[in-house]
């Protein structure tokens, strides 16, 4: 319980991916070196040989990689993460290489891009454990700069030149092949998703949107390194904080609407209240005076018959 909930979520995710990609990088590097697997050239996919036997000594590694990509797709999809698109494209890419009888391409491709994942997840783990202050902050910024440099070279130059370009040329020569269509769509889709979820793209968004008004951007995590490396928080404590902030903002708006904004408004409201009170007092006085007059008239009417009776009695006594 040393770390907060959102730190534990980040650390658990980063350790899982760091462990796999580190092992995958070591296995794929050793396999590529042992079997002398080279990058495909522009003539590799000109003629498709779908009857070539699959290398038996690579099938276990290929199956493990495919299973990991498929399980990661399911896991990310359950968490509603955009990274699920990357893994579904990777799963499709590995499936099409099997039908092409070229599973060596999966080993070589994983070996190429997994180094970026290893450095990224290691940097995330360090940022979760160590507080970026002083020298540590400078160290984390240096590691982030190195990561962005490696990502730019690898994803914007090496992978397009050694994988996308040969596959595109193979598609132009075999445009009716369903396998070549699937390979191109899956690899181009994977690259687009990787760039969209990359630290480089998040860093650009942070510099463009978050720094201008960070208080009105809930996705902003504060520091540049955090925004570049981590997704926006989605833990219970953070969601409660957002709800409390929204409630407070609504209460402030209601109070602002209730308060008069100018002294003239206060004076006008006071005069209206005084005039209304005067009208009520005058109306009450009039009603009271009318009620008194009515009571006097009623008493006079009631006393007049008695006087008549007394006069009649006096006349009778005189006659007697």
Tab-separated table of C-alpha atoms in Angstrom:
chain	number	residue	atom	x	y	z
A	1	UNK	CA	0.000	0.000	0.000
A	2	UNK	CA	2.953	2.305	-0.443
A	3	UNK	CA	1.795	3.539	-3.853
A	4	UNK	CA	-1.495	5.174	-4.713
A	5	UNK	CA	-4.083	3.352	-6.769
A	6	UNK	CA	-3.289	4.981	-10.101
A	7	UNK	CA	0.458	4.410	-9.539
A	8	UNK	CA	-0.177	0.707	-8.911
A	9	UNK	CA	-2.241	0.472	-12.101
A	10	UNK	CA	0.529	2.097	-14.131
A	11	UNK	CA	3.244	-0.012	-12.524
A	12	UNK	CA	1.403	-3.289	-13.036
A	13	UNK	CA	0.784	-2.535	-16.706
A	14	UNK	CA	4.352	-1.376	-17.362
A	15	UNK	CA	5.942	-4.367	-15.604
A	16	UNK	CA	3.817	-6.780	-17.633
A	17	UNK	CA	4.737	-5.288	-20.987
A	18	UNK	CA	8.352	-4.700	-19.992
A	19	UNK	CA	8.762	-8.357	-19.035
A	20	UNK	CA	7.311	-9.653	-22.282
A	21	UNK	CA	9.052	-7.280	-24.671
A	22	UNK	CA	12.401	-7.727	-22.921
A	23	UNK	CA	12.115	-11.517	-23.279
A	24	UNK	CA	10.769	-11.128	-26.811
A	25	UNK	CA	13.646	-8.868	-27.804
A	26	UNK	CA	16.234	-11.324	-26.479
A	27	UNK	CA	14.559	-14.317	-28.148
A	28	UNK	CA	13.981	-12.610	-31.497
A	29	UNK	CA	17.514	-11.174	-31.567
A	30	UNK	CA	19.061	-14.570	-30.877
A	31	UNK	CA	16.784	-16.294	-33.404
A	32	UNK	CA	17.446	-13.705	-36.111
A	33	UNK	CA	21.202	-13.932	-35.566
A	34	UNK	CA	21.234	-17.748	-35.420
A	35	UNK	CA	19.090	-18.223	-38.545
A	36	UNK	CA	20.581	-15.264	-40.410
A	37	UNK	CA	17.191	-13.630	-40.981
A	38	UNK	CA	17.623	-10.480	-43.075
A	39	UNK	CA	15.312	-7.575	-43.822
A	40	UNK	CA	13.059	-8.083	-46.851
A	41	UNK	CA	14.091	-6.231	-49.995
A	42	UNK	CA	12.003	-4.849	-52.820
A	43	UNK	CA	12.094	-8.189	-54.669
A	44	UNK	CA	11.020	-10.362	-51.727
A	45	UNK	CA	7.277	-10.141	-52.414
A	46	UNK	CA	7.384	-9.997	-56.206
A	47	UNK	CA	6.653	-13.716	-56.571
A	48	UNK	CA	4.541	-15.346	-53.855
A	49	UNK	CA	5.328	-18.982	-53.090
A	50	UNK	CA	2.492	-20.289	-50.923
A	51	UNK	CA	3.757	-23.891	-51.015
A	52	UNK	CA	7.061	-23.288	-49.234
A	53	UNK	CA	7.286	-25.293	-45.968
A	54	UNK	CA	7.241	-23.421	-42.664
A	55	UNK	CA	10.351	-23.515	-40.493
A	56	UNK	CA	9.610	-25.988	-37.707
A	57	UNK	CA	12.150	-24.506	-35.290
A	58	UNK	CA	10.391	-21.109	-35.466
A	59	UNK	CA	6.804	-22.277	-35.081
A	60	UNK	CA	6.847	-22.293	-31.245
A	61	UNK	CA	8.163	-18.733	-31.022
A	62	UNK	CA	5.700	-17.643	-33.687
A	63	UNK	CA	2.804	-19.223	-31.767
A	64	UNK	CA	3.847	-17.510	-28.519
A	65	UNK	CA	4.086	-14.107	-30.201
A	66	UNK	CA	0.695	-14.530	-31.866
A	67	UNK	CA	-0.917	-15.653	-28.607
A	68	UNK	CA	0.516	-12.651	-26.766
A	69	UNK	CA	-0.738	-10.191	-29.383
A	70	UNK	CA	-4.216	-11.757	-29.342
A	71	UNK	CA	-4.439	-11.792	-25.523
A	72	UNK	CA	-3.171	-8.206	-25.335
A	73	UNK	CA	-5.881	-7.180	-27.792
A	74	UNK	CA	-8.555	-8.736	-25.558
A	75	UNK	CA	-7.097	-7.163	-22.420
A	76	UNK	CA	-6.805	-3.689	-23.930
A	77	UNK	CA	-10.276	-3.942	-25.425
A	78	UNK	CA	-11.750	-4.794	-22.001
A	79	UNK	CA	-10.098	-1.648	-20.656
A	80	UNK	CA	-11.453	0.430	-23.579
A	81	UNK	CA	-7.912	1.393	-24.574
A	82	UNK	CA	-6.984	2.644	-28.024
A	83	UNK	CA	-3.958	0.309	-27.949
A	84	UNK	CA	-6.324	-2.578	-28.693
A	85	UNK	CA	-6.306	-1.475	-32.353
A	86	UNK	CA	-2.523	-1.841	-32.461
A	87	UNK	CA	-2.701	-5.409	-31.179
A	88	UNK	CA	-5.533	-6.450	-33.478
A	89	UNK	CA	-3.476	-5.201	-36.423
A	90	UNK	CA	-0.441	-7.102	-35.108
A	91	UNK	CA	-2.523	-10.262	-34.730
A	92	UNK	CA	-3.738	-9.905	-38.306
A	93	UNK	CA	-0.194	-9.301	-39.515
A	94	UNK	CA	1.086	-12.503	-37.885
A	95	UNK	CA	-1.835	-14.491	-39.321
A	96	UNK	CA	-1.172	-13.294	-42.880
A	97	UNK	CA	2.539	-14.108	-42.613
A	98	UNK	CA	1.579	-17.690	-41.765
A	99	UNK	CA	-0.494	-17.999	-44.947
A	100	UNK	CA	2.398	-16.432	-46.843
A	101	UNK	CA	4.735	-19.099	-45.378
A	102	UNK	CA	7.034	-16.347	-44.144
A	103	UNK	CA	6.861	-16.450	-40.321
A	104	UNK	CA	10.464	-15.252	-40.158
A	105	UNK	CA	9.031	-11.811	-40.906
A	106	UNK	CA	7.156	-11.825	-37.564
A	107	UNK	CA	10.341	-12.633	-35.625
A	108	UNK	CA	12.302	-9.940	-37.431
A	109	UNK	CA	9.541	-7.361	-37.105
A	110	UNK	CA	9.082	-7.995	-33.362
A	111	UNK	CA	12.829	-7.743	-32.866
A	112	UNK	CA	12.817	-4.369	-34.619
A	113	UNK	CA	10.103	-2.522	-32.703
A	114	UNK	CA	10.308	-4.246	-29.289
A	115	UNK	CA	13.376	-2.205	-28.283
A	116	UNK	CA	11.157	0.904	-28.185
A	117	UNK	CA	8.683	-0.867	-25.907
A	118	UNK	CA	11.476	-2.023	-23.591
A	119	UNK	CA	12.831	1.514	-23.144
A	120	UNK	CA	9.338	3.020	-22.846
A	121	UNK	CA	8.094	0.616	-20.183
A	122	UNK	CA	11.362	0.825	-18.248
A	123	UNK	CA	11.078	4.617	-18.200
A	124	UNK	CA	7.495	4.364	-16.981
A	125	UNK	CA	8.486	2.019	-14.165
A	126	UNK	CA	11.254	4.379	-13.058
A	127	UNK	CA	8.882	7.342	-13.135
A	128	UNK	CA	6.366	5.433	-10.978
A	129	UNK	CA	8.982	4.516	-8.374
A	130	UNK	CA	11.197	7.622	-8.326
A	131	UNK	CA	9.957	11.150	-7.685
A	132	UNK	CA	11.220	13.432	-10.478
A	133	UNK	CA	12.907	16.153	-8.432
A	134	UNK	CA	16.222	17.878	-9.022
A	135	UNK	CA	18.801	15.540	-10.575
A	136	UNK	CA	16.238	12.763	-10.955
A	137	UNK	CA	13.989	15.033	-12.995
A	138	UNK	CA	16.870	15.905	-15.315
A	139	UNK	CA	17.682	12.197	-15.690
A	140	UNK	CA	14.085	11.324	-16.602
A	141	UNK	CA	13.963	14.125	-19.145
A	142	UNK	CA	17.205	12.840	-20.708
A	143	UNK	CA	15.798	9.304	-20.926
A	144	UNK	CA	12.604	10.663	-22.485
A	145	UNK	CA	14.614	12.599	-25.061
A	146	UNK	CA	16.575	9.444	-25.929
A	147	UNK	CA	13.327	7.483	-26.218
A	148	UNK	CA	11.807	10.044	-28.577
A	149	UNK	CA	14.937	9.990	-30.736
A	150	UNK	CA	14.915	6.182	-30.999
A	151	UNK	CA	11.187	6.184	-31.735
A	152	UNK	CA	11.537	8.766	-34.496
A	153	UNK	CA	14.381	6.899	-36.200
A	154	UNK	CA	12.758	3.489	-35.869
A	155	UNK	CA	9.117	4.255	-36.679
A	156	UNK	CA	9.633	7.005	-39.218
A	157	UNK	CA	12.632	5.621	-41.099
A	158	UNK	CA	13.686	1.999	-40.432
A	159	UNK	CA	10.254	0.343	-40.362
A	160	UNK	CA	8.835	2.228	-43.390
A	161	UNK	CA	12.012	1.620	-45.402
A	162	UNK	CA	12.502	-2.072	-44.552
A	163	UNK	CA	8.931	-3.305	-44.113
A	164	UNK	CA	6.310	-0.959	-45.535
A	165	UNK	CA	8.070	-0.169	-48.800
A	166	UNK	CA	8.762	-3.833	-49.789
A	167	UNK	CA	5.191	-4.801	-48.902
A	168	UNK	CA	3.806	-1.901	-50.946
A	169	UNK	CA	5.919	-2.916	-53.945
A	170	UNK	CA	4.773	-6.511	-53.528
A	171	UNK	CA	1.166	-5.338	-53.468
A	172	UNK	CA	1.650	-3.415	-56.727
A	173	UNK	CA	2.875	-6.610	-58.391
A	174	UNK	CA	0.233	-8.821	-56.741
A	175	UNK	CA	-2.714	-6.466	-56.378
A	176	UNK	CA	-5.243	-9.294	-56.569
A	177	UNK	CA	-3.651	-11.251	-53.723
A	178	UNK	CA	-5.747	-11.195	-50.562
A	179	UNK	CA	-2.664	-11.948	-48.465
A	180	UNK	CA	-0.769	-8.908	-49.746
A	181	UNK	CA	-3.807	-6.693	-49.168
A	182	UNK	CA	-4.110	-7.979	-45.608
A	183	UNK	CA	-0.394	-7.531	-44.881
A	184	UNK	CA	-0.376	-3.950	-46.129
A	185	UNK	CA	-3.586	-2.957	-44.344
A	186	UNK	CA	-2.523	-4.520	-41.041
A	187	UNK	CA	0.993	-3.058	-41.088
A	188	UNK	CA	-0.078	0.434	-42.148
A	189	UNK	CA	-2.884	0.387	-39.583
A	190	UNK	CA	-0.479	-0.736	-36.860
A	191	UNK	CA	1.961	2.057	-37.677
A	192	UNK	CA	-0.803	4.691	-37.611
A	193	UNK	CA	-2.036	3.465	-34.202
A	194	UNK	CA	1.496	3.371	-32.808
A	195	UNK	CA	2.192	6.939	-33.881
A	196	UNK	CA	-1.148	8.094	-32.453
A	197	UNK	CA	-0.462	6.508	-29.037
A	198	UNK	CA	3.262	7.288	-29.006
A	199	UNK	CA	5.038	9.503	-26.439
A	200	UNK	CA	6.003	11.837	-29.283
A	201	UNK	CA	2.388	12.534	-30.229
A	202	UNK	CA	1.350	12.977	-26.579
A	203	UNK	CA	4.238	15.378	-26.047
A	204	UNK	CA	3.097	17.474	-29.018
A	205	UNK	CA	-0.463	17.537	-27.654
A	206	UNK	CA	0.807	18.605	-24.239
A	207	UNK	CA	2.841	21.458	-25.692
A	208	UNK	CA	0.008	22.529	-27.968
A	209	UNK	CA	-3.122	22.267	-25.801
A	210	UNK	CA	-2.257	21.563	-22.171
A	211	UNK	CA	0.318	24.246	-21.495
A	212	UNK	CA	-1.955	27.081	-22.658
A	213	UNK	CA	-4.691	26.319	-20.111
A	214	UNK	CA	-3.873	23.243	-17.993
A	215	UNK	CA	-6.697	23.774	-15.465
A	216	UNK	CA	-9.414	23.332	-18.099
A	217	UNK	CA	-7.902	20.162	-19.602
A	218	UNK	CA	-8.796	17.129	-17.432
A	219	UNK	CA	-6.480	14.871	-19.467
A	220	UNK	CA	-3.399	16.899	-18.512
A	221	UNK	CA	-1.312	15.055	-15.913
A	222	UNK	CA	0.779	18.083	-15.002
A	223	UNK	CA	4.380	17.553	-16.043
A	224	UNK	CA	5.656	17.097	-19.583
A	225	UNK	CA	7.212	13.697	-18.845
A	226	UNK	CA	4.007	12.309	-17.339
A	227	UNK	CA	1.825	13.526	-20.201
A	228	UNK	CA	4.219	12.034	-22.749
A	229	UNK	CA	4.480	8.608	-21.112
A	230	UNK	CA	1.138	7.882	-19.455
A	231	UNK	CA	-2.498	7.793	-20.438
A	232	UNK	CA	-4.969	10.097	-18.657
A	233	UNK	CA	-5.991	8.840	-15.244
A	234	UNK	CA	-9.148	6.754	-14.912
A	235	UNK	CA	-9.027	5.547	-11.297
A	236	UNK	CA	-11.805	5.996	-8.718
A	237	UNK	CA	-10.069	8.758	-6.764
A	238	UNK	CA	-9.486	10.826	-9.902
A	239	UNK	CA	-13.075	10.424	-11.103
A	240	UNK	CA	-14.394	11.510	-7.687
A	241	UNK	CA	-12.111	14.528	-7.824
A	242	UNK	CA	-13.512	15.498	-11.224
A	243	UNK	CA	-17.090	15.096	-9.943
A	244	UNK	CA	-16.384	17.280	-6.900
A	245	UNK	CA	-14.829	19.931	-9.119
A	246	UNK	CA	-17.867	19.962	-11.414
A	247	UNK	CA	-20.240	20.241	-8.431
A	248	UNK	CA	-18.218	23.120	-7.006
A	249	UNK	CA	-18.225	24.911	-10.364
A	250	UNK	CA	-22.003	24.581	-10.618
A	251	UNK	CA	-22.465	25.897	-7.087
A	252	UNK	CA	-20.217	28.859	-7.866
A	253	UNK	CA	-22.260	29.633	-10.977
A	254	UNK	CA	-25.523	29.502	-8.996
A	255	UNK	CA	-24.133	31.805	-6.313
A	256	UNK	CA	-22.832	34.191	-8.960
A	257	UNK	CA	-26.295	34.384	-10.533
A	258	UNK	CA	-27.901	35.086	-7.171
A	259	UNK	CA	-25.574	37.942	-6.259
A	260	UNK	CA	-26.341	41.380	-7.831
A	261	UNK	CA	-23.503	42.609	-9.950
A	262	UNK	CA	-23.963	46.432	-9.536
A	263	UNK	CA	-24.865	48.850	-6.727
A	264	UNK	CA	-27.551	50.392	-8.922
A	265	UNK	CA	-29.313	47.028	-8.957
A	266	UNK	CA	-29.222	46.926	-5.145
A	267	UNK	CA	-30.730	50.444	-4.902
A	268	UNK	CA	-33.434	49.621	-7.443
A	269	UNK	CA	-34.393	46.438	-5.598
A	270	UNK	CA	-34.534	48.352	-2.282
A	271	UNK	CA	-36.827	51.038	-3.725
A	272	UNK	CA	-39.102	48.379	-5.168
A	273	UNK	CA	-39.361	46.679	-1.788
A	274	UNK	CA	-40.122	50.005	-0.002
A	275	UNK	CA	-42.812	50.914	-2.545
A	276	UNK	CA	-44.394	47.497	-2.195
A	277	UNK	CA	-44.439	47.810	1.608
A	278	UNK	CA	-46.044	51.287	1.416
A	279	UNK	CA	-48.784	49.977	-0.852
A	280	UNK	CA	-49.512	47.144	1.546
A	281	UNK	CA	-49.653	49.502	4.536
A	282	UNK	CA	-52.030	51.920	2.743
A	283	UNK	CA	-54.248	49.053	1.665
A	284	UNK	CA	-54.368	47.714	5.225
A	285	UNK	CA	-55.265	51.168	6.636
A	286	UNK	CA	-58.080	51.546	4.114
A	287	UNK	CA	-59.478	48.135	4.942
A	288	UNK	CA	-59.305	48.875	8.692
A	289	UNK	CA	-61.147	52.243	8.316
A	290	UNK	CA	-63.820	50.671	6.128
A	291	UNK	CA	-64.393	47.932	8.667
A	292	UNK	CA	-64.756	50.503	11.500
A	293	UNK	CA	-67.367	52.500	9.541
A	294	UNK	CA	-69.307	49.364	8.819
A	295	UNK	CA	-69.381	48.450	12.513
A	296	UNK	CA	-70.730	51.933	13.497
A	297	UNK	CA	-73.528	51.712	10.929
A	298	UNK	CA	-74.561	48.298	12.167
A	299	UNK	CA	-74.731	49.476	15.798
A	300	UNK	CA	-76.913	52.474	14.841
A	301	UNK	CA	-79.366	50.261	12.996
A	302	UNK	CA	-79.611	47.892	15.947
A	303	UNK	CA	-80.272	50.716	18.494
A	304	UNK	CA	-83.080	52.492	16.489
A	305	UNK	CA	-85.849	49.884	17.140
A	306	UNK	CA	-85.243	50.124	20.880
A	307	UNK	CA	-85.789	53.884	20.852
A	308	UNK	CA	-89.101	53.441	18.978
A	309	UNK	CA	-90.281	50.930	21.530
A	310	UNK	CA	-89.457	53.282	24.418
A	311	UNK	CA	-91.447	56.134	22.838
A	312	UNK	CA	-94.468	53.879	22.335
A	313	UNK	CA	-94.328	52.812	25.955
A	314	UNK	CA	-94.272	56.413	27.152
A	315	UNK	CA	-97.355	57.285	25.045
A	316	UNK	CA	-99.301	54.362	26.495
A	317	UNK	CA	-98.556	55.360	30.080
A	318	UNK	CA	-99.692	58.944	29.486
A	319	UNK	CA	-103.013	57.809	28.050
A	320	UNK	CA	-103.684	55.628	31.023
